[in-house]
Short mmCIF file of C-alpha atoms in Angstrom, two decimals:
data_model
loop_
_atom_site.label_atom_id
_atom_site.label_comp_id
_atom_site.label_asym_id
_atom_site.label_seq_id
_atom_site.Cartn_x
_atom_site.Cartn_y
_atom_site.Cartn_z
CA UNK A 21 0.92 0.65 -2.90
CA UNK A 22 0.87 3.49 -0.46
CA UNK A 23 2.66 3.63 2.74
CA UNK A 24 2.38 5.68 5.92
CA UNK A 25 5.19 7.25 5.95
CA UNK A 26 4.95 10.59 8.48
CA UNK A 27 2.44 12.71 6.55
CA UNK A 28 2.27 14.79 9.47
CA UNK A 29 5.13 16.86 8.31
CA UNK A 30 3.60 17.61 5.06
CA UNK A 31 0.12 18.64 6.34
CA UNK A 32 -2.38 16.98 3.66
CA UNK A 33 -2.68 13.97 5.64
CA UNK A 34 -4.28 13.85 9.61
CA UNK A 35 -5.75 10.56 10.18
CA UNK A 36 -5.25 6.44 9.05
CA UNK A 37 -9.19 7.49 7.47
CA UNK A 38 -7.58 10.67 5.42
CA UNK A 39 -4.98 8.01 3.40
CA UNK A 40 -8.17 5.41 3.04
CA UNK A 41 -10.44 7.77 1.99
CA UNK A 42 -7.52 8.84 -1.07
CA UNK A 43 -7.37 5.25 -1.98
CA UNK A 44 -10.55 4.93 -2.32
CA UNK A 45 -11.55 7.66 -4.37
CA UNK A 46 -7.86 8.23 -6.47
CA UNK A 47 -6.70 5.22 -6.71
CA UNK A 48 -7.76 1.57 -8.65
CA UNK A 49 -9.66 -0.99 -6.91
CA UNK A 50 -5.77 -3.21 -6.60
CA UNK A 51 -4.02 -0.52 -4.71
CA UNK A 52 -3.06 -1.38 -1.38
CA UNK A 53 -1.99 0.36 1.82
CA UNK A 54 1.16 -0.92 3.51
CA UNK A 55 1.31 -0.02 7.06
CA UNK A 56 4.65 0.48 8.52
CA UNK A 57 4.22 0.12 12.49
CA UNK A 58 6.91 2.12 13.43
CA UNK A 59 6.19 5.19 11.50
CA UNK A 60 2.09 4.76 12.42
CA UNK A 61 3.51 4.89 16.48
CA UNK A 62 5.83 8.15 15.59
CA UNK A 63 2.60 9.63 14.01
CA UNK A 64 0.43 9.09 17.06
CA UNK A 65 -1.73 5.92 15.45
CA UNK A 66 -2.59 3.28 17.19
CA UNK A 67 -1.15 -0.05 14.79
CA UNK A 68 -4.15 -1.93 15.04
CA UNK A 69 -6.53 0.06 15.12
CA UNK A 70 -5.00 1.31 11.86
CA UNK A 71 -4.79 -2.44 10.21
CA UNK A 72 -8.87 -2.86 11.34
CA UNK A 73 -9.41 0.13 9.37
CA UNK A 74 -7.44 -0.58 6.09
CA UNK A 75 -8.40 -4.47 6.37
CA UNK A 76 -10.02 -3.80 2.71
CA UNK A 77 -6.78 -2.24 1.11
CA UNK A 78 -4.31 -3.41 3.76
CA UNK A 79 -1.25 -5.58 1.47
CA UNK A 80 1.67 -5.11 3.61
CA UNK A 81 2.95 -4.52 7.05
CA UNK A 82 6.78 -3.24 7.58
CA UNK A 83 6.90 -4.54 11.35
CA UNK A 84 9.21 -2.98 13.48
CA UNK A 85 9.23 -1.25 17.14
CA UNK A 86 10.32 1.94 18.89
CA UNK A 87 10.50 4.22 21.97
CA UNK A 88 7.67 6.22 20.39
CA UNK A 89 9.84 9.32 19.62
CA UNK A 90 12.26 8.36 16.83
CA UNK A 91 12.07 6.45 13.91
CA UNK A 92 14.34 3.26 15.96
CA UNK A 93 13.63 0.03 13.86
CA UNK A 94 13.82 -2.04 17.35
CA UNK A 95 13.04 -5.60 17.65
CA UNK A 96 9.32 -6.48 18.21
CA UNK A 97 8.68 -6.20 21.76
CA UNK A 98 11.24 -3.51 22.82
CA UNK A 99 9.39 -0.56 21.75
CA UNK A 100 5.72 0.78 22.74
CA UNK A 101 3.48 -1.13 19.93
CA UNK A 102 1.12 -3.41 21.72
CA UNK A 103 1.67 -6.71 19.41
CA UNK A 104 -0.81 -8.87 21.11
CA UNK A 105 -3.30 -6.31 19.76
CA UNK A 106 -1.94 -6.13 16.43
CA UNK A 107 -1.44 -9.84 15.55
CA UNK A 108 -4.75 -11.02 17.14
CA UNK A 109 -6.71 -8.44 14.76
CA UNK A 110 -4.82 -9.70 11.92
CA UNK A 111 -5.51 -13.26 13.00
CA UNK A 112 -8.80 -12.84 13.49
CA UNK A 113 -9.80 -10.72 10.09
CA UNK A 114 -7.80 -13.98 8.27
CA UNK A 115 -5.25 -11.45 6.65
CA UNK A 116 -3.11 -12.86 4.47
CA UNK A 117 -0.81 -9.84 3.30
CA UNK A 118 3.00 -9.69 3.50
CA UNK A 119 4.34 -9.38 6.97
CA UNK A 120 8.06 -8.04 7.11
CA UNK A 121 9.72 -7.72 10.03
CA UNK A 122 12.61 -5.02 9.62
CA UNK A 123 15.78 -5.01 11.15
CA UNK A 124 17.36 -1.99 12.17
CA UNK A 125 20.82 -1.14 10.67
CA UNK A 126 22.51 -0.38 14.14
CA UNK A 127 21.35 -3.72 16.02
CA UNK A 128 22.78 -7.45 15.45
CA UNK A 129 20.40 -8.40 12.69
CA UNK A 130 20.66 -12.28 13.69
CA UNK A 131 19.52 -11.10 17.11
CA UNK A 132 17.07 -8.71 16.31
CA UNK A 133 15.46 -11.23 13.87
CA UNK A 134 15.33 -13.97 16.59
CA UNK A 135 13.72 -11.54 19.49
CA UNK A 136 11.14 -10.53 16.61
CA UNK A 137 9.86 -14.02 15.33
CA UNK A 138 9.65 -15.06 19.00
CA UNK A 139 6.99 -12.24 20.31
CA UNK A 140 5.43 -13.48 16.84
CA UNK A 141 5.20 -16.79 17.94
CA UNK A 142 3.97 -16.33 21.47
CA UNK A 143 0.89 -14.24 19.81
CA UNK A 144 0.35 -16.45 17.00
CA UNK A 145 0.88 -20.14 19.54
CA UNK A 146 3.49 -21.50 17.65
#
């Protein structure tokens, strides 16, 4: 499994396409893509637009928010990433990956947890 995990800094990787593309042709048909929403928002991606385009390979989603300049790990819904648009393409494609929410190490991890699962449920209609 490969993540996204700020390629930017390393200069091989541009685009959500560019790590697709290296699946594809590098790595066997079973290798997934794990998108971590927080670091696709730090690299300028939009979150899902990036799940719509690694539907095919996409296993995993770390979900977690942020300001859109540091790496924050906030609770869903107290950050920039527009979750509405991310869980309805999900939804809608029938995904059935591994969705982890992760809690950030400076926050109340009870609370954090709770804010999180209910912007999930308010998208999903729970």
């Amino acid at each position: 499994m490969l993540e996204n995990t700020g390629w930017h800094a390393y200069g091989f990787m541009e685009t959500p396409a560019d790590l697709l593309r290296l699946v594809d042709v590098a790595c066997p048909q079973d290798t997934g893509l794990l998108l971590d929403t927080g670091h696709a928002v730090l690299q300028g991606f939009d979150p899902a637009e990036t799940a719509r385009l690694w539907l095919p390979r996409l296993a995993q989603i770390h979900a977690h928010d942020n300001g859109g300049n540091t790496d924050d790990h906030l609770p869903l819904g107290c950050g920039v990433i527009d979750w509405a648009s991310l869980i309805s393409t999900l939804i809608e494609s029938r995904w059935d990956g591994v969705f982890m929410i992760e809690v950030g190490e400076n926050s109340d991890g009870r609370q954090s947890l709770a804010q999180s699962m209910r912007i999930i449920e308010r998208h999903v209609g729970c």
